Coordinates of C-alpha atoms in Angstrom, one line a residue:
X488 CA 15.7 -1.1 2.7
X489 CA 13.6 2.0 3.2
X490 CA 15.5 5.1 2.2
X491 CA 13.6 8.4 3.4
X492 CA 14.9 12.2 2.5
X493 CA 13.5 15.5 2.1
X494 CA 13.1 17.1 -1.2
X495 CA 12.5 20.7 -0.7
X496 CA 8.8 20.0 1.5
X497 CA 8.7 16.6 0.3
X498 CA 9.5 13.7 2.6
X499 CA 10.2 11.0 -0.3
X500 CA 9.9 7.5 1.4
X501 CA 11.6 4.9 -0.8
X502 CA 11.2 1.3 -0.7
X503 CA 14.7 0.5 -1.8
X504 CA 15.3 -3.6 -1.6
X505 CA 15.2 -4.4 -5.3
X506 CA 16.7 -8.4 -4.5
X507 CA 13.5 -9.6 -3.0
X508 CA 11.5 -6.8 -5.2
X509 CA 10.6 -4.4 -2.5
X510 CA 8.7 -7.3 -0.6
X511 CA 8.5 -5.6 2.8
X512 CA 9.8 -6.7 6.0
X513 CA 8.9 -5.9 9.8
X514 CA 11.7 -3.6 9.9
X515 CA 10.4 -2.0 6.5
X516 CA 6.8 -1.5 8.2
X517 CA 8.6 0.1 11.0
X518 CA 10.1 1.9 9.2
X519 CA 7.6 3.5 7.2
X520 CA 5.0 3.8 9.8
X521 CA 7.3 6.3 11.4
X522 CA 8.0 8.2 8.3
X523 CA 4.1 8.3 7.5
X524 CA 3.2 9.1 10.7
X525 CA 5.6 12.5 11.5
X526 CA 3.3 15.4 11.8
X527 CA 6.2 17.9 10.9
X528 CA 5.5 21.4 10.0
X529 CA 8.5 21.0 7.3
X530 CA 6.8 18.1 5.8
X531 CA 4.0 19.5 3.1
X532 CA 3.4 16.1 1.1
X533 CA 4.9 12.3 1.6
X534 CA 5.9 10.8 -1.4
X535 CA 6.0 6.8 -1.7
X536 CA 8.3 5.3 -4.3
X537 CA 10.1 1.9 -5.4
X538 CA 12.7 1.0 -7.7
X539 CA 12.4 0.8 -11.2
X540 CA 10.5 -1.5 -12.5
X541 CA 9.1 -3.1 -9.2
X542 CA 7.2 -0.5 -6.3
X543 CA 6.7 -3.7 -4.2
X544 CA 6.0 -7.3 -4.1
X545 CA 4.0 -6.8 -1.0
X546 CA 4.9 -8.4 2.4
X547 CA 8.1 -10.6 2.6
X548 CA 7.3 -14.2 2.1
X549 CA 9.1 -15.5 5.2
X550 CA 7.7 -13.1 7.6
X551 CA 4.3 -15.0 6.6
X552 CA 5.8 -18.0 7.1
X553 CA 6.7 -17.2 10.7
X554 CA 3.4 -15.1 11.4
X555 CA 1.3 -18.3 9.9
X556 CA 3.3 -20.6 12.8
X557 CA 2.4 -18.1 15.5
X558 CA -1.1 -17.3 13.9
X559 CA -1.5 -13.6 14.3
X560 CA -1.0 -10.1 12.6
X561 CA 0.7 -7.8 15.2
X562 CA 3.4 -5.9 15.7
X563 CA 4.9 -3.2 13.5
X564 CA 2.2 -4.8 10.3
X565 CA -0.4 -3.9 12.4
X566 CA 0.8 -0.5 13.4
X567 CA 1.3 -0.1 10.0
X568 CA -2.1 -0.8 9.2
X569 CA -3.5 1.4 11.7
X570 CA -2.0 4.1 10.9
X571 CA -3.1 4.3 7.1
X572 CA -6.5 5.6 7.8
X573 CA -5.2 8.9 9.6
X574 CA -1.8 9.7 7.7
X575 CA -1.3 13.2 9.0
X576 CA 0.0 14.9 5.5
X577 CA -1.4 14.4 2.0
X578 CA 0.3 11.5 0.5
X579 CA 1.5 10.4 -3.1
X580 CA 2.6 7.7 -4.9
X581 CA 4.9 7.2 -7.9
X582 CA 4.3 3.5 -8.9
X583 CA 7.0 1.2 -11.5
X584 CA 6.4 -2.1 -12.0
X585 CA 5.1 -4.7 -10.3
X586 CA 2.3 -3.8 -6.9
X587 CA 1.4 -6.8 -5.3
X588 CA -0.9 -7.4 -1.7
X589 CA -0.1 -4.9 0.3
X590 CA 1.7 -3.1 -2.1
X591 CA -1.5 -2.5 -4.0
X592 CA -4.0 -2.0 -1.1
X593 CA -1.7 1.0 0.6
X594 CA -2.1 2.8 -2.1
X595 CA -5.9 2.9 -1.8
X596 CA -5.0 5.7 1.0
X597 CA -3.0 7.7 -0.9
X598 CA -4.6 11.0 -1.9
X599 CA -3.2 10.6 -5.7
X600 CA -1.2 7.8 -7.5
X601 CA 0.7 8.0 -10.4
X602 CA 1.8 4.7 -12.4
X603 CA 4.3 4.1 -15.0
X604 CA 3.2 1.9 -18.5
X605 CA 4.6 -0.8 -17.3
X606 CA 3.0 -0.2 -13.4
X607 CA 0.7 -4.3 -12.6
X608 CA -1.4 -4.4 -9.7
X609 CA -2.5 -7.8 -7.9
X610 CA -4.1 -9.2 -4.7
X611 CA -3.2 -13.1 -4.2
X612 CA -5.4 -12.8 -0.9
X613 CA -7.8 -15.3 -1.4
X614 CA -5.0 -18.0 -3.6
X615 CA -3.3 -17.9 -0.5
X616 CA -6.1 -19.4 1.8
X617 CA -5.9 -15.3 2.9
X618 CA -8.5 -12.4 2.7
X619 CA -7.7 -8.9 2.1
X620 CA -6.1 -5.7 4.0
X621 CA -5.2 -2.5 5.0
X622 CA -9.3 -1.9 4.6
X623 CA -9.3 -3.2 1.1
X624 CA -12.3 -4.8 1.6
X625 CA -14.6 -1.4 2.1
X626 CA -12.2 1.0 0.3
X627 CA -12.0 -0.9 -3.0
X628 CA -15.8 -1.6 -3.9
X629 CA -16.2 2.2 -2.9
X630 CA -13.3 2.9 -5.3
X631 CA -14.1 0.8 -8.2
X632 CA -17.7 -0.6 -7.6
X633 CA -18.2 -4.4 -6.3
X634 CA -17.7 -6.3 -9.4
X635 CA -14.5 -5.0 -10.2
X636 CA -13.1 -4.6 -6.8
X637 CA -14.0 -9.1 -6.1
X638 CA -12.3 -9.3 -9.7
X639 CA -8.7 -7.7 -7.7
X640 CA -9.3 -8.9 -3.9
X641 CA -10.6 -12.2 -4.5
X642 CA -9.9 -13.4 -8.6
X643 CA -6.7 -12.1 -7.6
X644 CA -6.5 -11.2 -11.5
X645 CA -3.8 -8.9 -12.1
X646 CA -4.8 -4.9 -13.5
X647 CA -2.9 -2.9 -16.1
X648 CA -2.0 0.8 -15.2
X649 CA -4.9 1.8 -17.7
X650 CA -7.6 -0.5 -15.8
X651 CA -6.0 1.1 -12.5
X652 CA -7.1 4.0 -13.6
X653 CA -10.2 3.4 -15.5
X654 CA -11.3 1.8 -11.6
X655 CA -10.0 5.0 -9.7
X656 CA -6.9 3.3 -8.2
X657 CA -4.5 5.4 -10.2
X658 CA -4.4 9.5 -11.4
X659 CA -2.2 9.5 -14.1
X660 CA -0.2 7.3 -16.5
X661 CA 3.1 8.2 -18.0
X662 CA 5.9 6.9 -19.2
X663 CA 9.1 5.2 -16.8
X664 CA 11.3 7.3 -17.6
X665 CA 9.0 10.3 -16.6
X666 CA 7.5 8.5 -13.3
X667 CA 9.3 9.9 -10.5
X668 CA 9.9 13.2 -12.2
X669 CA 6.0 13.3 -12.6
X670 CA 5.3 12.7 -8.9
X671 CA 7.7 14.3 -7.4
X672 CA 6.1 17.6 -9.3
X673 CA 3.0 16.5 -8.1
X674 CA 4.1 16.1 -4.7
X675 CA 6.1 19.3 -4.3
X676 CA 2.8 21.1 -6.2
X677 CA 0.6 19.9 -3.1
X678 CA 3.7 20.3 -0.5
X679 CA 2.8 24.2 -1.5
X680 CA -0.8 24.6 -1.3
X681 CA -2.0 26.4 1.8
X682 CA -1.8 23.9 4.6
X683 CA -4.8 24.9 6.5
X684 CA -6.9 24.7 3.7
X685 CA -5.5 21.8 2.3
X686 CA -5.7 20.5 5.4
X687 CA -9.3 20.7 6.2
X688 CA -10.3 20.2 2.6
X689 CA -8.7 16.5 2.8
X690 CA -10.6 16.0 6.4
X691 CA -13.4 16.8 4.7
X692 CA -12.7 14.6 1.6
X693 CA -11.8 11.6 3.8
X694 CA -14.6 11.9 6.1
X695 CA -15.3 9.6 8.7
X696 CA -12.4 7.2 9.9
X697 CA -14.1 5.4 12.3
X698 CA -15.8 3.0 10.2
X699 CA -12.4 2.6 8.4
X700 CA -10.7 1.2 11.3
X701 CA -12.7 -1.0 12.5
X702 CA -12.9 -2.8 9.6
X703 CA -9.0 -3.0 9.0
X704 CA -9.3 -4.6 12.8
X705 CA -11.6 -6.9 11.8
X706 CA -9.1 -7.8 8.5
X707 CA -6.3 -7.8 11.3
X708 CA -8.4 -10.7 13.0
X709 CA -9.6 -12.8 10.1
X710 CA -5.9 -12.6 8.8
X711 CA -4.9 -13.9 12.0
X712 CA -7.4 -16.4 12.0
X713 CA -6.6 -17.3 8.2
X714 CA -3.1 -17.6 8.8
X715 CA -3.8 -20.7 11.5
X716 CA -5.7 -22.3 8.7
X717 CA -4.2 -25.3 6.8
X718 CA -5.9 -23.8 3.7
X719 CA -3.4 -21.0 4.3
X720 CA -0.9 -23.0 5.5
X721 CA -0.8 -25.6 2.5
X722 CA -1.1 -22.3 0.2
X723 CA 2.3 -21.2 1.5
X724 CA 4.0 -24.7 1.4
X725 CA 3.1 -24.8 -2.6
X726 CA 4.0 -21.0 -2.8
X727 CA 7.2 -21.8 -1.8
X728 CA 8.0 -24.7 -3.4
X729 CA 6.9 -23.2 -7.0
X730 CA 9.1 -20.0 -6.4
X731 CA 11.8 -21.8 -4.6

């Protein structure tokens, strides 16, 4: 499900569940929360991928199901969450395919993403009777200015890997065949750089957290909220039948 191994400096953390297209689990979160969060000496960059053609089709469908009935975020999600504000090494990603929810909005802390071609991007927040994570909500309009940012988190309408990058989700564009090559270059370029610098050239790049976390705690509570809606919950019931 999450496969994680080092490339030279390079902690490569793989979402590797291509049946239900990378849609991520608690286990997954867990999973990757602890890879993202080592603060290891041998670690120079962290490098997020997928599989081909899909880097993930955002959280797991039934682990909404089960969090709508109890009507609350928590857990390793939230940990998750947390922990995406203050990732302790600089942090890539190489994406294929389909990005969808939270698949999209983790990338927004990423210090550089690189999409294939064929690379979509989508937010189904607000179809869902939902509103948006992970500090989507103040990172995208910063990103990509307001207009464009309510056209992903709350249109829900899906962007190419071109309008990705013409919004400032995305660094580069190549080919699928070249993705992971591309990144993992990338990656291993950064894993390289002097680390004190680089270090205290991203603090200074990133600024400010505070104001970061409390709004992807006040997502974690409006979530929670949303998922005890029968908006939501009726939202779910016709996702599941369509798709079922």
């Amino acid at each position: 499900m999450i496969e994680v191994k080092m490339e030279g400096a390079v902690q490569v953390i793989r979402l590797n569940r291509p049946d239900k297209k990378n849609a991520i689990t608690t286990e997954m979160y867990k999973d990757i929360t602890e890879a993202l969060s080592r603060d290891d000496e041998a670690i120079g960059c962290n490098l997020l991928l997928g599989v081909p053609g899909t880097f993930s089709a955002g959280n797991d469908i039934g682990d909404f199901m089960k969090f709508a009935m109890g009507g609350e975020v928590g857990g390793w999600v939230a940990e998750f969450l947390k922990v995406l504000p203050n990732l302790p090494k600089p942090t890539i990603a190489g994406v294929d395919g389909l990005s969808v929810g939270v698949g999209a909005t983790m990338l927004m802390h990423c210090d550089m993403v690189v999409a294939s071609t064929q690379a979509t991007f989508q937010t189904p927040f607000v179809n869902l009777g939902l509103v948006p994570e992970a500090g989507s909500s103040m990172l995208a309009p910063m990103m990509m200015g307001r207009a464009r940012a309510f056209e992903l988190l709350c249109l829900g309408e899906t962007f190419s890997a071109e309008r990705a990058r013409e919004a400032g989700l995305v660094n580069k564009v190549v080919a699928p065949e070249e993705l992971e090559e591309e990144a993992l270059d990338l990656a291993t370029r950064i894993a390289r750089m002097p680390s004190e610098a680089l270090h205290l050239s991203r603090t200074l790049l990133r600024g400010d957290r505070g104001p970061l976390e409390e709004r992807i705690a006040e997502e974690i509570q409006l979530f929670g909220e949303r998922l005890r809606s029968d908006e939501a919950k009726q939202a779910f019931i016709a996702f599941m039948q369509k798709t079922g």
